Tab-separated table of C-alpha atoms in Angstrom:
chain	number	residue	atom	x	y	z
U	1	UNK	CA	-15.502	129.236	65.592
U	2	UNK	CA	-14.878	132.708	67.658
U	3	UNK	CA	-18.570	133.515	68.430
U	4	UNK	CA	-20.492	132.723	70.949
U	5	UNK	CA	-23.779	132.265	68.577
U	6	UNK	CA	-24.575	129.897	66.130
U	7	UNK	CA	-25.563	129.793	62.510
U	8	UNK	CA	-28.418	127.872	61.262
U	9	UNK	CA	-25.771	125.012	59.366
U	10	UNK	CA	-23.839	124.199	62.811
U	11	UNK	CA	-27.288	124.149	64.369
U	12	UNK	CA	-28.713	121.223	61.845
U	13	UNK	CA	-25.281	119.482	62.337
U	14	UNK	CA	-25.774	119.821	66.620
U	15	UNK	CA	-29.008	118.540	66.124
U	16	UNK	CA	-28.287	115.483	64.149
U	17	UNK	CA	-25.763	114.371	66.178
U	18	UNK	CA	-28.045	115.192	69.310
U	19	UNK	CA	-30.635	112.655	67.339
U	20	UNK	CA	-27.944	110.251	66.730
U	21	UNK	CA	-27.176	109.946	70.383
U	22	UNK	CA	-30.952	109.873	71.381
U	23	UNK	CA	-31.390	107.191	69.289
U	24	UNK	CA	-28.726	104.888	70.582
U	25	UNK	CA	-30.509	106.085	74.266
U	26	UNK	CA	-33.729	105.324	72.532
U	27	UNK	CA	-34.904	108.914	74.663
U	28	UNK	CA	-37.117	109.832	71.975
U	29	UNK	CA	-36.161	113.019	69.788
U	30	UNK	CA	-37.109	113.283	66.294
U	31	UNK	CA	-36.641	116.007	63.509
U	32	UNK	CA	-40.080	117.728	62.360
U	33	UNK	CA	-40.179	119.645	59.099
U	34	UNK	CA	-42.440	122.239	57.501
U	35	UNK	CA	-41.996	123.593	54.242
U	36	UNK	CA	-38.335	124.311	54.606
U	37	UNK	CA	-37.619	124.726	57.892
U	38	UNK	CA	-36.708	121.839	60.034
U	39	UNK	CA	-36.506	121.798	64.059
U	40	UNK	CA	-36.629	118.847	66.592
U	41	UNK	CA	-38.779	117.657	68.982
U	42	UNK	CA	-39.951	115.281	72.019
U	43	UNK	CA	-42.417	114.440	73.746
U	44	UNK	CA	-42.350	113.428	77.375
U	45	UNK	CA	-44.570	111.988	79.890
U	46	UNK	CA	-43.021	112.999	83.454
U	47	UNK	CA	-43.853	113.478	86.922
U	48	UNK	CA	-43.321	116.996	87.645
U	49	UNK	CA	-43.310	118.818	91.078
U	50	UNK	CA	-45.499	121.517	91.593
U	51	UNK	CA	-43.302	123.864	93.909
U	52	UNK	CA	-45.105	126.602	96.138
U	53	UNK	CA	-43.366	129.371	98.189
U	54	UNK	CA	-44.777	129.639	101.558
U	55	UNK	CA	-46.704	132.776	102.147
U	56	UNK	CA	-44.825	133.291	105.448
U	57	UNK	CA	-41.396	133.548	103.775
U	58	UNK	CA	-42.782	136.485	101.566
U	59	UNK	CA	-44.093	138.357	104.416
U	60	UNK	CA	-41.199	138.213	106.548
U	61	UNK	CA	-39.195	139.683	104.268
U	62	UNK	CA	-41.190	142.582	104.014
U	63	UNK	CA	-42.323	143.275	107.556
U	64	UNK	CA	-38.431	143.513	108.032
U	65	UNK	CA	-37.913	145.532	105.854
U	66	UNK	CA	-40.608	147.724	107.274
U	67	UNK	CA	-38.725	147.563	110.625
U	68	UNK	CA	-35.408	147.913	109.970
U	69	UNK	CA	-35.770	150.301	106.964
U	70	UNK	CA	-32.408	149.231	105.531
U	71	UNK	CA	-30.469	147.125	103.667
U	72	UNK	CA	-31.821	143.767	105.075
U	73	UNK	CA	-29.640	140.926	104.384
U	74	UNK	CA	-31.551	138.722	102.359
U	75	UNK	CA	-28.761	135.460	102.547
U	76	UNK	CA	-31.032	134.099	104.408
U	77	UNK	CA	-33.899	133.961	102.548
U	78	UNK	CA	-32.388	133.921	99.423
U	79	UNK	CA	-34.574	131.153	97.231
U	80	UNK	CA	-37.258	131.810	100.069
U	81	UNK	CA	-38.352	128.682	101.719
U	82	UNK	CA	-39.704	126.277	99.168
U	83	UNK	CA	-42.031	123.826	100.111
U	84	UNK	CA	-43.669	121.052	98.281
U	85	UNK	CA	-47.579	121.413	97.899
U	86	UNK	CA	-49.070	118.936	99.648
U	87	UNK	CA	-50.034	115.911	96.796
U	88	UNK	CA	-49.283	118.385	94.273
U	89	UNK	CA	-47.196	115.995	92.088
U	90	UNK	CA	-48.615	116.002	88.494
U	91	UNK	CA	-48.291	114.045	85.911
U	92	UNK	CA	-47.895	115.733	82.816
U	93	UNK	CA	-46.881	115.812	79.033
U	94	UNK	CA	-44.456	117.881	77.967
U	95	UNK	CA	-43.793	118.259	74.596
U	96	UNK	CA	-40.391	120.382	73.551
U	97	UNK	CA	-39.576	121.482	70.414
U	98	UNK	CA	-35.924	123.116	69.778
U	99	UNK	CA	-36.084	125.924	66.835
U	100	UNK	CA	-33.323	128.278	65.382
U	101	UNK	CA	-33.815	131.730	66.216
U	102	UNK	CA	-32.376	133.705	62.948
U	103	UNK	CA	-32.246	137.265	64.988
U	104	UNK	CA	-30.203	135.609	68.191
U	105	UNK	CA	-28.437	132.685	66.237
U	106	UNK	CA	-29.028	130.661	68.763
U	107	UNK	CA	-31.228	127.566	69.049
U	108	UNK	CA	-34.661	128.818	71.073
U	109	UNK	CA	-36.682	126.186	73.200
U	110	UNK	CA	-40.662	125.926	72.806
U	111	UNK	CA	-42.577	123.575	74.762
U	112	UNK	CA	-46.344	122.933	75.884
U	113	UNK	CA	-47.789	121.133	78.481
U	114	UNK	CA	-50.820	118.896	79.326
U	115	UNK	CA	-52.519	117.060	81.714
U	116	UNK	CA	-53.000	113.369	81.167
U	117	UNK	CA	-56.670	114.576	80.079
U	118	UNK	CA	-55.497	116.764	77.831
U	119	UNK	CA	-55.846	119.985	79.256
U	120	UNK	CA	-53.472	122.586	78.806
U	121	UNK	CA	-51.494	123.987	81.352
U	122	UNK	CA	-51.811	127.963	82.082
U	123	UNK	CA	-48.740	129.917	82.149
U	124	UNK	CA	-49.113	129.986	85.915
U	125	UNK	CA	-49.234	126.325	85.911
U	126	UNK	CA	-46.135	126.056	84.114
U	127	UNK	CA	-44.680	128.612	86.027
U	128	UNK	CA	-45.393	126.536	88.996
U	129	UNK	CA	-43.522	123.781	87.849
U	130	UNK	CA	-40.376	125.638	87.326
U	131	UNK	CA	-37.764	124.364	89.751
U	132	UNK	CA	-36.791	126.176	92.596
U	133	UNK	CA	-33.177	127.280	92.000
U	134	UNK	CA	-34.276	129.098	89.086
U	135	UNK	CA	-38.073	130.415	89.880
U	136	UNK	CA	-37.569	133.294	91.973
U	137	UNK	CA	-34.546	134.908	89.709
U	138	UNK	CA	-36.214	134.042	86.442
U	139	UNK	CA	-39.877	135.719	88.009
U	140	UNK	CA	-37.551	138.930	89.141
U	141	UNK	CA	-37.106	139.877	85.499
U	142	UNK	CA	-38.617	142.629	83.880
U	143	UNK	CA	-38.993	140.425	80.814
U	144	UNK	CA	-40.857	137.188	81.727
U	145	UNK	CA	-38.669	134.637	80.855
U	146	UNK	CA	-41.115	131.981	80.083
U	147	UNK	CA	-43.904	133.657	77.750
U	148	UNK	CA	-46.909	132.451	75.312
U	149	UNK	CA	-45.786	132.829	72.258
U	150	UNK	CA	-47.344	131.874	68.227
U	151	UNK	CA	-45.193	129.039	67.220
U	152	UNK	CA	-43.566	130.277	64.192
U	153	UNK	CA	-43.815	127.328	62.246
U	154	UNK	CA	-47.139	125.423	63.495
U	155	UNK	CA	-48.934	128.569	64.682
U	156	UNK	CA	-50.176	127.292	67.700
U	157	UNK	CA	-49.776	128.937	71.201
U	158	UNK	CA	-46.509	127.761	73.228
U	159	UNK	CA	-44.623	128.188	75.599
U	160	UNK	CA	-41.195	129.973	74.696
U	161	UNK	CA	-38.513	130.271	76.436
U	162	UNK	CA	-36.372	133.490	76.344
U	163	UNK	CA	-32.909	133.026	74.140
U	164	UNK	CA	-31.447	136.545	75.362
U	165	UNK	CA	-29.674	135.425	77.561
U	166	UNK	CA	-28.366	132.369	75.815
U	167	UNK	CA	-25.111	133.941	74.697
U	168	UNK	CA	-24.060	135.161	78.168
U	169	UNK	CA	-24.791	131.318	79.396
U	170	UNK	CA	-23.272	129.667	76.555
U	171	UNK	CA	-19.804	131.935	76.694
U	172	UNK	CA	-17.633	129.681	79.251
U	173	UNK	CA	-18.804	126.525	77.312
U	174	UNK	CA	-17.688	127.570	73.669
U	175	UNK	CA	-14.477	129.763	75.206
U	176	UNK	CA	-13.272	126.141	77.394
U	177	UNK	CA	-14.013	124.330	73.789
U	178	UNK	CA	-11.848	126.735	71.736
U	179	UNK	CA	-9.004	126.808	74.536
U	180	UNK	CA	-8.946	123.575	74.611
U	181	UNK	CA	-9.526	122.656	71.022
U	182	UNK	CA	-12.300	120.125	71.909
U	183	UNK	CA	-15.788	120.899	70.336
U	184	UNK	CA	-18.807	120.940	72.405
U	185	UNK	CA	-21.950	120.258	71.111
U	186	UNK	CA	-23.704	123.898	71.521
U	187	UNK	CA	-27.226	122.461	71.360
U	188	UNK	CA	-26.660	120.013	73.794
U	189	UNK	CA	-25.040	122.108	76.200
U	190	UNK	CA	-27.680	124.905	75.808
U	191	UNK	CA	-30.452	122.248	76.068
U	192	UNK	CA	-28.351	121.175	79.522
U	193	UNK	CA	-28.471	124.790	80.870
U	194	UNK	CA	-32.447	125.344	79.904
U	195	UNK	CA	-33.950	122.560	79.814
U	196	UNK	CA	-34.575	121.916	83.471
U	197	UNK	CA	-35.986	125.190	83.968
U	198	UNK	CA	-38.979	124.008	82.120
U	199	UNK	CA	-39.030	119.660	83.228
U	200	UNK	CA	-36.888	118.685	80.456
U	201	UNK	CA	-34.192	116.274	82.378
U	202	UNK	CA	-31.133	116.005	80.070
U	203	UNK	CA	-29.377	112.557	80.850
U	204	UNK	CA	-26.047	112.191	81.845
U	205	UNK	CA	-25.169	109.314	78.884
U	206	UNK	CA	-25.516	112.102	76.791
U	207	UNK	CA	-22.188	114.134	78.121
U	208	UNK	CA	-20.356	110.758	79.234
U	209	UNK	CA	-20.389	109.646	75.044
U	210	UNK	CA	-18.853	112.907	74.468
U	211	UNK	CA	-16.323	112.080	76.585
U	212	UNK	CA	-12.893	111.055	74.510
U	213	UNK	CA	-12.289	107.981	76.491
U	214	UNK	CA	-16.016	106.799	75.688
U	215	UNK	CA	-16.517	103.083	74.770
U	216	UNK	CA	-18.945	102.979	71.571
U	217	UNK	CA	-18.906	99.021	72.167
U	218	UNK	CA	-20.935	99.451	75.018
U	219	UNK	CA	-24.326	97.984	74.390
U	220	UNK	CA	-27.222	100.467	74.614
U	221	UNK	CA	-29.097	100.699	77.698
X	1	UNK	CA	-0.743	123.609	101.540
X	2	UNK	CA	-4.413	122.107	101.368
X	3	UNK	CA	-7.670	124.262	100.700
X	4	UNK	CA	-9.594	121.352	101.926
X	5	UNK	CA	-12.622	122.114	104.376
X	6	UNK	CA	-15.412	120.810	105.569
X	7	UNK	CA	-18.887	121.505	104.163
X	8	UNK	CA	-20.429	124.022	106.143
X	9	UNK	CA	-23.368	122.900	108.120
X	10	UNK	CA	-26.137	124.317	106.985
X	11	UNK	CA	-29.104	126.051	108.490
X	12	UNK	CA	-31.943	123.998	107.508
X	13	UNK	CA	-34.125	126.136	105.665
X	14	UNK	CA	-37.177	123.267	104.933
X	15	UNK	CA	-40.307	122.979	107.240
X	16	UNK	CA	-39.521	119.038	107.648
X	17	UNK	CA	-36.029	118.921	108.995
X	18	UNK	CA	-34.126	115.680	107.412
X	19	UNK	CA	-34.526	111.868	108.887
X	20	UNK	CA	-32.007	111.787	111.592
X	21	UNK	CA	-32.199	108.842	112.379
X	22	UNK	CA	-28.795	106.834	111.575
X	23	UNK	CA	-30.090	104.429	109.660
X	24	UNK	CA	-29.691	106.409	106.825
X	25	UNK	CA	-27.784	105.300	103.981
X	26	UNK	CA	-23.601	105.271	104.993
X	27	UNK	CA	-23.187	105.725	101.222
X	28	UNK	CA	-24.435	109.371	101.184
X	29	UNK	CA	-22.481	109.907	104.110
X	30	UNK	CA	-19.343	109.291	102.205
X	31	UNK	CA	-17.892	112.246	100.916
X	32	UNK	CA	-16.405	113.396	97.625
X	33	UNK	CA	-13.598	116.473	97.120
X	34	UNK	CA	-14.989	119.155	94.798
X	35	UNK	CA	-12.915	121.335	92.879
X	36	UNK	CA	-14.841	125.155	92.294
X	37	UNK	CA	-13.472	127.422	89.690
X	38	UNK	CA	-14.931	130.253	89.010
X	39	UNK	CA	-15.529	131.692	85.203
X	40	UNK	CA	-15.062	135.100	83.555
X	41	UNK	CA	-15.354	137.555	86.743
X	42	UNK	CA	-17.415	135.840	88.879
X	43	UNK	CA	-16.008	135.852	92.290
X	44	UNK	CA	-13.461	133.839	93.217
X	45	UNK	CA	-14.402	131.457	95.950
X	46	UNK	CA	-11.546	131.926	98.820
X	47	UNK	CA	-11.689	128.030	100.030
X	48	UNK	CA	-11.629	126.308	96.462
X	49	UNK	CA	-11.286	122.577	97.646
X	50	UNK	CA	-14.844	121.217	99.523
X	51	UNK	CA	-15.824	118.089	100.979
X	52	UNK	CA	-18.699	117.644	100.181
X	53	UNK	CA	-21.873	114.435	100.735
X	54	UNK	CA	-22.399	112.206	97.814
X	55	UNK	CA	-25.854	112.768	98.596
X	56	UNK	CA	-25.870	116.232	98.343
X	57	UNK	CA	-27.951	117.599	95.098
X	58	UNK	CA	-26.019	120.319	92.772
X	59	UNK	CA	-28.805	122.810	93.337
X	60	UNK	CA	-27.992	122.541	97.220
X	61	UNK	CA	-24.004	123.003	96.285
X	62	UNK	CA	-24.929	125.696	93.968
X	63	UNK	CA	-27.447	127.507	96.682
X	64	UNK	CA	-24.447	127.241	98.876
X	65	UNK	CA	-22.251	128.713	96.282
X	66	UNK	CA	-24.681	132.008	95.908
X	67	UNK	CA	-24.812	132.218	99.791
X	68	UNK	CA	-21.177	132.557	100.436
X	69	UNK	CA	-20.048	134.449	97.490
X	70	UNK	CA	-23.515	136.638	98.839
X	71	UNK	CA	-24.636	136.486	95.282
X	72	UNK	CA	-27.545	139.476	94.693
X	73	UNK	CA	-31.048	138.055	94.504
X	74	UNK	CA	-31.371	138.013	90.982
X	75	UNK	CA	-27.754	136.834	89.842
X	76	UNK	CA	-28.474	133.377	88.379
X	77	UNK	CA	-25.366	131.153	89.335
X	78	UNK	CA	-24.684	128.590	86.626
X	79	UNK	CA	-22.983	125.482	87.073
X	80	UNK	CA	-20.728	123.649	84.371
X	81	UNK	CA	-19.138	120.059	84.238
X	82	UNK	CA	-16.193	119.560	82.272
X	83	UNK	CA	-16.964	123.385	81.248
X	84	UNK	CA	-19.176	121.615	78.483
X	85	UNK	CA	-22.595	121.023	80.179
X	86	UNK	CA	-24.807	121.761	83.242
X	87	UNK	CA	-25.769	119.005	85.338
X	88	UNK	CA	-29.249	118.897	86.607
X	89	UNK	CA	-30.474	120.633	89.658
X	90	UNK	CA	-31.628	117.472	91.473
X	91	UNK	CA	-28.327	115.632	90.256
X	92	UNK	CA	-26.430	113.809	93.220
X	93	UNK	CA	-22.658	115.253	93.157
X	94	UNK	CA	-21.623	111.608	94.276
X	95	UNK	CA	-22.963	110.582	90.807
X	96	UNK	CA	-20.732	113.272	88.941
X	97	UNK	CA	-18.060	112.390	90.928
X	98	UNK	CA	-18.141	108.382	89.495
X	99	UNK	CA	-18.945	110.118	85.719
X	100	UNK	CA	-16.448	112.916	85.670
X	101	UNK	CA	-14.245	113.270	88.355
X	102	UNK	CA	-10.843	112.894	87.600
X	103	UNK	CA	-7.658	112.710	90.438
X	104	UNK	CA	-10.044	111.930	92.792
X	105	UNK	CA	-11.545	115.050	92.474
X	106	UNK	CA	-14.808	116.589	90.754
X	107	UNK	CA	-13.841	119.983	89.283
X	108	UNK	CA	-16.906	122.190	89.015
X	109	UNK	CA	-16.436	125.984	87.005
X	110	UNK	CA	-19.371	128.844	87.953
X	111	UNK	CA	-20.588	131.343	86.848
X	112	UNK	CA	-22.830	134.248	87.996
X	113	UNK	CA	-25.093	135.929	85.329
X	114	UNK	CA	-27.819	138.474	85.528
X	115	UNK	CA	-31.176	138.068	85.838
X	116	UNK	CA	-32.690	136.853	82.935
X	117	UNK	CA	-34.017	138.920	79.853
């Protein structure tokens, strides 16, 4: 196992055992099938933050720059100043689905959202609900990370998020697994690292059962 | 020949400055010893060994991170616990501490990235 992608057999195998261990935490993955190609999926009901960057943050910076006509140091204002909307906490649904991407060999994360009501969330919505520590970098990229895409097996608009850059996150995981001989679930980890850019909270059981010292006699929570 | 230090304080940077008052929880108080290492050649951190609240959330510890290794705008810092997962932003590092810290320490590796896509 020398690369830092993954081929559609490994990926199953990941999955399953990701299934096994959702089951015992009863948090709700299945598999989903059609015609041949399998992929996995949840659905989740959660609270999510709608996070707003103050207007005043964004003008600053550039009425600095302006001013000074420099290199401004932007430390200070790195992430901006994020504020929560006042009673902007939504309850949403969230549904995820986990695919294999054939041309990255990598899994590839779709998801859509809705209001209780059943209204689907904009891309702006979503993008609203993207947490902090990742918004502003992920919004600075040429490439929008989080696009609307044709889900390739149902056909219906998602959400997808961007694997480019999965490799690149995924390297120090699979190089500290060969080094020191201890596999590492490469969906879970991935799902770890993306999922709470887009609401999906990955719990901690998850890792602590991987851990060697784990009790399996524990009774499930 | 000790690395330790002190959390920095930090400027507060949200429009409702925290509860001061002391009646505040003595358990976040309490602080843990974090261990940063960095990954592949992402700046090494000069003071390794941090004291750090139990309170404290890993997105904080990681915004800290990007601040003092003056991390570009649109370098992504990624944070890995036992260099097989990423805890969550909101996480409390007192938490990882009690789930993965070892010799009384919780050993954290980063990494910077580029922006995405």
């Amino acid at each position: 196992m020398g690369s830092t992608t993954l081929d559609e057999q490994n990926f199953r195998h990941w999955c399953q055992l990701l299934l096994q261990q959702s089951e015992q935490l009863k948090d709700g993955w299945s598999w989903e099938a059609v015609q041949v190609m399998t992929f996995i999926t949840v659905t989740c009901v959660t609270s999510l933050i709608l996070y707003s960057l103050l207007p005043q943050s964004l003008s600053v910076v550039s009425s600095e720059a302006d001013l000074v006509n420099g290199e401004i140091d932007i430390d200070d204002e790195d992430d901006g100043v994020w504020t929560i909307s006042e009673g902007s906490s939504q309850v949403l649904q969230y549904e995820y689905h986990i695919l294999y991407s054939c041309s990255y060999s990598t899994p590839v994360l779709y998801f859509r959202a809705f209001t209780l009501e059943g209204r689907s969330l904009s891309l702006e919505e979503v993008w609203s609900c993207v947490h902090p520590s990742f918004r502003l970098r992920l919004q600075k990229s040429p490439l929008s990370t989080i696009t609307l895409q044709e889900h390739p097996l149902l056909g219906q608009p998602f959400f997808m998020l961007h694997p480019c850059r999965t490799e690149e996150f995924m390297k120090p995981v699979l190089q500290a697994a060969q080094h020191k001989h201890r596999p590492v679930n490469y969906v879970l980890s991935w799902l770890s690292i993306v999922g709470p850019l887009v609401g999906l909270d990955v719990p901690l059981k998850y890792s602590i059962q991987l851990r060697p010292a784990a009790s399996f006699m524990a009774s499930p929570d | 020949m000790s690395d330790n230090a002190e959390s920095p304080t930090e400027t507060q940077k949200e429009d409702t400055p925290p509860p001061s008052d002391e009646s505040t929880i003595s358990e976040e108080k309490k602080k843990i010893d974090v261990l940063l290492k960095a990954v592949g050649d992402t700046p090494i951190m000069k003071t390794k060994k941090w004291a750090v609240d139990r309170g404290r959330t890993v997105q904080s510890l990681s915004q800290f991170i990007s601040r003092f290794l003056k991390l570009d705008a649109s370098e992504q810092l990624f944070i890995y616990v036992n260099q097989s997962f990423a805890p969550s932003p909101d996480q409390d590092v007192g938490i990882l501490f009690d789930c993965f810290g070892s010799d009384g320490k919780l050993v954290l590796h980063y990494c910077k990235s580029q922006a995405w896509g």
